[in-house]
């Protein structure tokens, strides 16, 4: 069985997820490192949520990482023997999409929502300041 086999029509999503989970060797060092990287990056995003410039850098870096996923998949295809016990890297890129790109996209979404909330908060502050100025002028 390959990690990238096409599911049959009678398989539901949960069966596909279970099959994917069972086919991955979760003890491989590079997979643990990849998951740890995503976890640390997510914590970093949460801890720096008040620093818009850092959040913006993380957003664009994460999106660039997603953009480079196909190149990383090609590299993994060519060099998997040097760092993995199994070849997870196929032309469709299912593995790289699930374990690399999807977490980066989720982190990017968290950053984007945080930046939008920060902008809304700033707009409220500016409007309040405008109203205070208007009240001073009318007195």
Short mmCIF file of N, CA and C in Angstrom, two decimals:
data_model
loop_
_atom_site.label_atom_id
_atom_site.label_comp_id
_atom_site.label_asym_id
_atom_site.label_seq_id
_atom_site.Cartn_x
_atom_site.Cartn_y
_atom_site.Cartn_z
N UNK A 1 0.83 -1.20 0.00
CA UNK A 1 0.00 0.00 0.00
C UNK A 1 0.87 1.26 0.00
N UNK A 2 0.49 2.20 -0.78
CA UNK A 2 1.20 3.46 -0.85
C UNK A 2 0.43 4.51 -0.08
N UNK A 3 1.16 5.49 0.41
CA UNK A 3 0.53 6.59 1.14
C UNK A 3 -0.33 7.45 0.23
N UNK A 4 -0.11 7.34 -1.07
CA UNK A 4 -0.76 8.21 -2.03
C UNK A 4 -1.76 7.48 -2.92
N UNK A 5 -2.27 6.34 -2.47
CA UNK A 5 -3.23 5.61 -3.29
C UNK A 5 -4.55 6.37 -3.35
N UNK A 6 -5.22 6.23 -4.46
CA UNK A 6 -6.51 6.90 -4.64
C UNK A 6 -7.58 6.09 -3.90
N UNK A 7 -8.37 6.76 -3.04
CA UNK A 7 -9.38 6.02 -2.28
C UNK A 7 -10.51 5.54 -3.17
N UNK A 8 -11.09 4.43 -2.79
CA UNK A 8 -12.23 3.94 -3.55
C UNK A 8 -13.48 4.73 -3.16
N UNK A 9 -14.54 4.55 -3.92
CA UNK A 9 -15.76 5.32 -3.69
C UNK A 9 -16.43 4.99 -2.37
N UNK A 10 -16.24 3.78 -1.85
CA UNK A 10 -16.92 3.39 -0.61
C UNK A 10 -16.15 3.80 0.65
N UNK A 11 -14.97 4.38 0.51
CA UNK A 11 -14.21 4.85 1.66
C UNK A 11 -14.68 6.25 2.05
N UNK A 12 -14.86 6.45 3.34
CA UNK A 12 -15.21 7.80 3.78
C UNK A 12 -13.95 8.54 4.23
N UNK A 13 -14.11 9.79 4.54
CA UNK A 13 -12.96 10.64 4.89
C UNK A 13 -12.21 10.11 6.10
N UNK A 14 -12.93 9.64 7.11
CA UNK A 14 -12.30 9.12 8.31
C UNK A 14 -11.42 7.90 8.01
N UNK A 15 -11.88 7.04 7.13
CA UNK A 15 -11.08 5.87 6.73
C UNK A 15 -9.80 6.30 6.03
N UNK A 16 -9.89 7.33 5.20
CA UNK A 16 -8.71 7.84 4.49
C UNK A 16 -7.71 8.43 5.48
N UNK A 17 -8.21 9.19 6.45
CA UNK A 17 -7.34 9.79 7.47
C UNK A 17 -6.66 8.69 8.29
N UNK A 18 -7.41 7.68 8.69
CA UNK A 18 -6.84 6.56 9.45
C UNK A 18 -5.76 5.84 8.65
N UNK A 19 -6.03 5.61 7.36
CA UNK A 19 -5.05 4.94 6.51
C UNK A 19 -3.78 5.77 6.39
N UNK A 20 -3.95 7.07 6.20
CA UNK A 20 -2.79 7.97 6.11
C UNK A 20 -1.99 7.91 7.41
N UNK A 21 -2.67 8.01 8.53
CA UNK A 21 -2.01 7.98 9.84
C UNK A 21 -1.23 6.68 10.04
N UNK A 22 -1.83 5.57 9.65
CA UNK A 22 -1.18 4.27 9.83
C UNK A 22 -0.01 4.05 8.89
N UNK A 23 0.02 4.72 7.76
CA UNK A 23 1.10 4.52 6.79
C UNK A 23 2.33 5.35 7.09
N UNK A 24 2.19 6.36 7.92
CA UNK A 24 3.33 7.23 8.23
C UNK A 24 4.08 6.64 9.42
N UNK A 25 5.39 6.61 9.32
CA UNK A 25 6.24 6.19 10.43
C UNK A 25 6.52 7.42 11.29
N UNK A 26 5.73 7.59 12.35
CA UNK A 26 5.80 8.80 13.18
C UNK A 26 7.04 8.85 14.06
N UNK A 27 7.88 7.80 14.02
CA UNK A 27 9.11 7.80 14.82
C UNK A 27 10.31 8.33 14.04
N UNK A 28 10.12 8.63 12.76
CA UNK A 28 11.24 9.16 11.97
C UNK A 28 11.62 10.54 12.50
N UNK A 29 12.90 10.76 12.68
CA UNK A 29 13.41 11.98 13.28
C UNK A 29 12.99 13.22 12.51
N UNK A 30 13.04 13.17 11.21
CA UNK A 30 12.71 14.36 10.42
C UNK A 30 11.22 14.70 10.50
N UNK A 31 10.36 13.70 10.67
CA UNK A 31 8.93 13.98 10.83
C UNK A 31 8.68 14.60 12.20
N UNK A 32 9.33 14.08 13.21
CA UNK A 32 9.21 14.67 14.55
C UNK A 32 9.72 16.11 14.52
N UNK A 33 10.84 16.34 13.84
CA UNK A 33 11.39 17.70 13.75
C UNK A 33 10.43 18.63 13.00
N UNK A 34 9.81 18.15 11.94
CA UNK A 34 8.87 18.96 11.17
C UNK A 34 7.65 19.33 12.02
N UNK A 35 7.09 18.36 12.72
CA UNK A 35 5.94 18.64 13.58
C UNK A 35 6.32 19.56 14.74
N UNK A 36 7.52 19.38 15.26
CA UNK A 36 8.01 20.27 16.33
C UNK A 36 8.18 21.69 15.82
N UNK A 37 8.69 21.83 14.61
CA UNK A 37 8.83 23.15 14.00
C UNK A 37 7.48 23.84 13.90
N UNK A 38 6.47 23.12 13.44
CA UNK A 38 5.13 23.72 13.32
C UNK A 38 4.59 24.12 14.68
N UNK A 39 4.81 23.29 15.68
CA UNK A 39 4.34 23.59 17.03
C UNK A 39 5.04 24.82 17.60
N UNK A 40 6.36 24.89 17.45
CA UNK A 40 7.12 26.04 17.94
C UNK A 40 6.72 27.31 17.18
N UNK A 41 6.53 27.21 15.88
CA UNK A 41 6.10 28.37 15.10
C UNK A 41 4.72 28.86 15.55
N UNK A 42 3.82 27.93 15.83
CA UNK A 42 2.49 28.31 16.32
C UNK A 42 2.60 29.02 17.68
N UNK A 43 3.41 28.48 18.58
CA UNK A 43 3.63 29.15 19.88
C UNK A 43 4.23 30.54 19.69
N UNK A 44 5.18 30.66 18.77
CA UNK A 44 5.80 31.95 18.47
C UNK A 44 4.74 32.94 17.98
N UNK A 45 3.85 32.49 17.14
CA UNK A 45 2.78 33.35 16.62
C UNK A 45 1.88 33.82 17.77
N UNK A 46 1.54 32.91 18.66
CA UNK A 46 0.70 33.28 19.80
C UNK A 46 1.43 34.27 20.72
N UNK A 47 2.69 34.02 20.99
CA UNK A 47 3.46 34.88 21.90
C UNK A 47 3.75 36.26 21.31
N UNK A 48 3.80 36.37 19.99
CA UNK A 48 4.11 37.66 19.35
C UNK A 48 2.88 38.29 18.73
N UNK A 49 1.71 37.93 19.20
CA UNK A 49 0.47 38.39 18.57
C UNK A 49 0.28 39.90 18.64
N UNK A 50 0.96 40.59 19.53
CA UNK A 50 0.83 42.06 19.64
C UNK A 50 1.86 42.81 18.80
N UNK A 51 2.72 42.10 18.12
CA UNK A 51 3.77 42.72 17.32
C UNK A 51 3.46 42.50 15.84
N UNK A 52 2.84 43.48 15.23
CA UNK A 52 2.34 43.32 13.86
C UNK A 52 3.45 43.08 12.85
N UNK A 53 4.59 43.72 13.03
CA UNK A 53 5.68 43.53 12.06
C UNK A 53 6.19 42.09 12.09
N UNK A 54 6.36 41.54 13.28
CA UNK A 54 6.79 40.14 13.40
C UNK A 54 5.73 39.22 12.79
N UNK A 55 4.47 39.50 13.06
CA UNK A 55 3.38 38.69 12.52
C UNK A 55 3.38 38.75 10.99
N UNK A 56 3.63 39.93 10.44
CA UNK A 56 3.66 40.08 8.99
C UNK A 56 4.81 39.27 8.38
N UNK A 57 5.96 39.31 9.03
CA UNK A 57 7.11 38.53 8.55
C UNK A 57 6.79 37.03 8.60
N UNK A 58 6.17 36.59 9.69
CA UNK A 58 5.79 35.17 9.82
C UNK A 58 4.78 34.80 8.73
N UNK A 59 3.82 35.69 8.48
CA UNK A 59 2.79 35.43 7.46
C UNK A 59 3.43 35.22 6.09
N UNK A 60 4.26 36.16 5.67
CA UNK A 60 4.86 36.03 4.34
C UNK A 60 5.86 34.89 4.27
N UNK A 61 6.59 34.63 5.35
CA UNK A 61 7.51 33.50 5.37
C UNK A 61 6.76 32.18 5.26
N UNK A 62 5.66 32.06 5.98
CA UNK A 62 4.85 30.83 5.92
C UNK A 62 4.26 30.62 4.53
N UNK A 63 3.75 31.70 3.97
CA UNK A 63 3.19 31.57 2.62
C UNK A 63 4.27 31.26 1.58
N UNK A 64 5.46 31.81 1.78
CA UNK A 64 6.57 31.46 0.89
C UNK A 64 6.93 29.98 1.05
N UNK A 65 6.88 29.49 2.29
CA UNK A 65 7.13 28.06 2.53
C UNK A 65 6.13 27.19 1.80
N UNK A 66 4.87 27.59 1.82
CA UNK A 66 3.83 26.85 1.08
C UNK A 66 4.11 26.92 -0.42
N UNK A 67 4.50 28.09 -0.89
CA UNK A 67 4.84 28.26 -2.30
C UNK A 67 5.98 27.32 -2.72
N UNK A 68 6.92 27.08 -1.81
CA UNK A 68 8.08 26.24 -2.11
C UNK A 68 7.82 24.74 -1.89
N UNK A 69 6.60 24.37 -1.52
CA UNK A 69 6.30 22.97 -1.20
C UNK A 69 6.58 22.02 -2.36
N UNK A 70 6.25 22.45 -3.57
CA UNK A 70 6.49 21.57 -4.72
C UNK A 70 7.98 21.33 -4.91
N UNK A 71 8.76 22.37 -4.75
CA UNK A 71 10.22 22.23 -4.86
C UNK A 71 10.76 21.31 -3.76
N UNK A 72 10.25 21.48 -2.54
CA UNK A 72 10.67 20.60 -1.44
C UNK A 72 10.25 19.16 -1.70
N UNK A 73 9.07 18.96 -2.29
CA UNK A 73 8.62 17.62 -2.63
C UNK A 73 9.54 16.99 -3.66
N UNK A 74 9.94 17.77 -4.67
CA UNK A 74 10.88 17.26 -5.68
C UNK A 74 12.22 16.90 -5.04
N UNK A 75 12.68 17.74 -4.12
CA UNK A 75 13.93 17.45 -3.40
C UNK A 75 13.78 16.17 -2.58
N UNK A 76 12.65 16.03 -1.90
CA UNK A 76 12.40 14.83 -1.11
C UNK A 76 12.35 13.58 -1.97
N UNK A 77 11.75 13.69 -3.16
CA UNK A 77 11.69 12.57 -4.09
C UNK A 77 13.08 12.12 -4.50
N UNK A 78 13.94 13.08 -4.74
CA UNK A 78 15.29 12.76 -5.22
C UNK A 78 16.22 12.29 -4.11
N UNK A 79 15.98 12.71 -2.88
CA UNK A 79 16.95 12.47 -1.81
C UNK A 79 16.38 11.76 -0.58
N UNK A 80 15.24 11.12 -0.67
CA UNK A 80 14.60 10.56 0.51
C UNK A 80 15.43 9.50 1.20
N UNK A 81 16.26 8.79 0.47
CA UNK A 81 17.09 7.74 1.08
C UNK A 81 18.09 8.30 2.09
N UNK A 82 18.46 9.56 1.96
CA UNK A 82 19.46 10.14 2.86
C UNK A 82 18.87 10.59 4.20
N UNK A 83 17.53 10.69 4.32
CA UNK A 83 16.96 11.17 5.58
C UNK A 83 15.71 10.43 6.04
N UNK A 84 15.17 9.52 5.22
CA UNK A 84 13.92 8.85 5.59
C UNK A 84 14.01 7.35 5.35
N UNK A 85 13.14 6.62 6.04
CA UNK A 85 13.09 5.17 5.84
C UNK A 85 12.10 4.79 4.74
N UNK A 86 11.17 5.69 4.42
CA UNK A 86 10.16 5.43 3.40
C UNK A 86 10.08 6.62 2.45
N UNK A 87 9.71 6.36 1.21
CA UNK A 87 9.54 7.45 0.26
C UNK A 87 8.10 7.97 0.34
N UNK A 88 7.96 9.11 1.00
CA UNK A 88 6.65 9.73 1.16
C UNK A 88 6.34 10.72 0.03
N UNK A 89 7.29 10.96 -0.82
CA UNK A 89 7.21 12.06 -1.78
C UNK A 89 6.84 11.56 -3.17
N UNK A 90 5.62 11.81 -3.59
CA UNK A 90 5.17 11.41 -4.91
C UNK A 90 4.84 12.65 -5.72
N UNK A 91 4.46 12.45 -6.97
CA UNK A 91 4.15 13.58 -7.87
C UNK A 91 2.95 14.40 -7.40
N UNK A 92 1.96 13.75 -6.79
CA UNK A 92 0.77 14.50 -6.37
C UNK A 92 1.02 15.35 -5.12
N UNK A 93 2.04 15.02 -4.35
CA UNK A 93 2.40 15.84 -3.20
C UNK A 93 1.45 15.76 -2.03
N UNK A 94 0.76 14.64 -1.85
CA UNK A 94 -0.20 14.49 -0.76
C UNK A 94 0.49 14.64 0.59
N UNK A 95 1.58 13.93 0.77
CA UNK A 95 2.27 13.95 2.05
C UNK A 95 2.77 15.35 2.40
N UNK A 96 3.46 15.99 1.47
CA UNK A 96 4.00 17.32 1.74
C UNK A 96 2.87 18.32 1.98
N UNK A 97 1.75 18.12 1.32
CA UNK A 97 0.60 19.01 1.51
C UNK A 97 0.01 18.85 2.90
N UNK A 98 -0.11 17.62 3.36
CA UNK A 98 -0.74 17.36 4.66
C UNK A 98 0.18 17.72 5.82
N UNK A 99 1.43 17.31 5.76
CA UNK A 99 2.32 17.51 6.91
C UNK A 99 3.17 18.77 6.86
N UNK A 100 3.25 19.41 5.72
CA UNK A 100 4.06 20.63 5.63
C UNK A 100 3.21 21.86 5.30
N UNK A 101 2.49 21.79 4.21
CA UNK A 101 1.75 22.98 3.75
C UNK A 101 0.52 23.28 4.60
N UNK A 102 -0.26 22.28 4.96
CA UNK A 102 -1.49 22.52 5.72
C UNK A 102 -1.21 23.22 7.06
N UNK A 103 -0.24 22.75 7.85
CA UNK A 103 0.04 23.48 9.09
C UNK A 103 0.51 24.92 8.85
N UNK A 104 1.29 25.13 7.81
CA UNK A 104 1.72 26.49 7.50
C UNK A 104 0.54 27.37 7.09
N UNK A 105 -0.39 26.80 6.35
CA UNK A 105 -1.58 27.57 5.96
C UNK A 105 -2.46 27.88 7.18
N UNK A 106 -2.56 26.95 8.10
CA UNK A 106 -3.33 27.20 9.33
C UNK A 106 -2.66 28.31 10.15
N UNK A 107 -1.35 28.25 10.28
CA UNK A 107 -0.62 29.30 11.00
C UNK A 107 -0.80 30.63 10.29
N UNK A 108 -0.74 30.64 8.97
CA UNK A 108 -0.95 31.87 8.21
C UNK A 108 -2.35 32.43 8.45
N UNK A 109 -3.32 31.56 8.52
CA UNK A 109 -4.69 32.00 8.78
C UNK A 109 -4.80 32.62 10.17
N UNK A 110 -4.17 32.01 11.16
CA UNK A 110 -4.18 32.57 12.52
C UNK A 110 -3.54 33.95 12.52
N UNK A 111 -2.41 34.09 11.84
CA UNK A 111 -1.74 35.39 11.76
C UNK A 111 -2.63 36.41 11.05
N UNK A 112 -3.25 36.01 9.96
CA UNK A 112 -4.10 36.92 9.20
C UNK A 112 -5.29 37.39 10.03
N UNK A 113 -5.93 36.49 10.73
CA UNK A 113 -7.05 36.87 11.60
C UNK A 113 -6.56 37.83 12.68
N UNK A 114 -5.41 37.55 13.26
CA UNK A 114 -4.84 38.43 14.28
C UNK A 114 -4.56 39.82 13.72
N UNK A 115 -4.01 39.88 12.52
CA UNK A 115 -3.72 41.19 11.91
C UNK A 115 -5.01 41.95 11.60
N UNK A 116 -6.03 41.26 11.16
CA UNK A 116 -7.32 41.91 10.90
C UNK A 116 -7.91 42.44 12.20
N UNK A 117 -7.85 41.65 13.26
CA UNK A 117 -8.35 42.12 14.56
C UNK A 117 -7.56 43.34 15.04
N UNK A 118 -6.25 43.34 14.83
CA UNK A 118 -5.42 44.48 15.21
C UNK A 118 -5.81 45.73 14.43
N UNK A 119 -6.08 45.54 13.13
CA UNK A 119 -6.51 46.68 12.31
C UNK A 119 -7.86 47.21 12.76
N UNK A 120 -8.77 46.33 13.10
CA UNK A 120 -10.09 46.77 13.60
C UNK A 120 -9.93 47.55 14.90
N UNK A 121 -9.08 47.06 15.79
CA UNK A 121 -8.83 47.75 17.05
C UNK A 121 -8.23 49.13 16.80
N UNK A 122 -7.30 49.22 15.86
CA UNK A 122 -6.69 50.50 15.52
C UNK A 122 -7.72 51.46 14.91
N UNK A 123 -8.60 50.95 14.08
CA UNK A 123 -9.64 51.80 13.48
C UNK A 123 -10.57 52.36 14.56
N UNK A 124 -10.90 51.56 15.56
CA UNK A 124 -11.74 52.03 16.66
C UNK A 124 -11.03 53.12 17.44
N UNK A 125 -9.73 52.93 17.71
CA UNK A 125 -8.96 53.94 18.44
C UNK A 125 -8.90 55.26 17.66
N UNK A 126 -8.68 55.18 16.36
CA UNK A 126 -8.61 56.38 15.53
C UNK A 126 -9.95 57.09 15.52
N UNK A 127 -11.03 56.35 15.38
CA UNK A 127 -12.36 56.96 15.35
C UNK A 127 -12.69 57.63 16.68
N UNK A 128 -12.32 56.99 17.78
CA UNK A 128 -12.54 57.60 19.10
C UNK A 128 -11.74 58.90 19.24
N UNK A 129 -10.51 58.88 18.75
CA UNK A 129 -9.69 60.09 18.81
C UNK A 129 -10.31 61.20 17.97
N UNK A 130 -10.82 60.85 16.80
CA UNK A 130 -11.50 61.84 15.94
C UNK A 130 -12.72 62.42 16.66
N UNK A 131 -13.50 61.58 17.30
CA UNK A 131 -14.68 62.05 18.01
C UNK A 131 -14.31 62.96 19.19
N UNK A 132 -13.24 62.62 19.90
CA UNK A 132 -12.76 63.48 20.99
C UNK A 132 -12.35 64.85 20.47
N UNK A 133 -11.64 64.87 19.33
CA UNK A 133 -11.23 66.14 18.73
C UNK A 133 -12.44 66.97 18.31
N UNK A 134 -13.42 66.32 17.76
CA UNK A 134 -14.63 67.01 17.34
C UNK A 134 -15.37 67.60 18.54
N UNK A 135 -15.38 66.81 19.63
CA UNK A 135 -16.05 67.31 20.87
C UNK A 135 -15.30 68.52 21.43
N UNK A 136 -13.97 68.52 21.37
CA UNK A 136 -13.18 69.66 21.86
C UNK A 136 -13.46 70.91 21.03
N UNK A 137 -13.58 70.74 19.74
CA UNK A 137 -13.81 71.88 18.84
C UNK A 137 -15.20 72.46 19.02
N UNK A 138 -16.17 71.64 19.36
CA UNK A 138 -17.53 72.14 19.52
C UNK A 138 -17.75 72.81 20.87
N UNK A 139 -16.88 72.60 21.85
CA UNK A 139 -17.02 73.21 23.18
C UNK A 139 -16.54 74.61 23.21
#
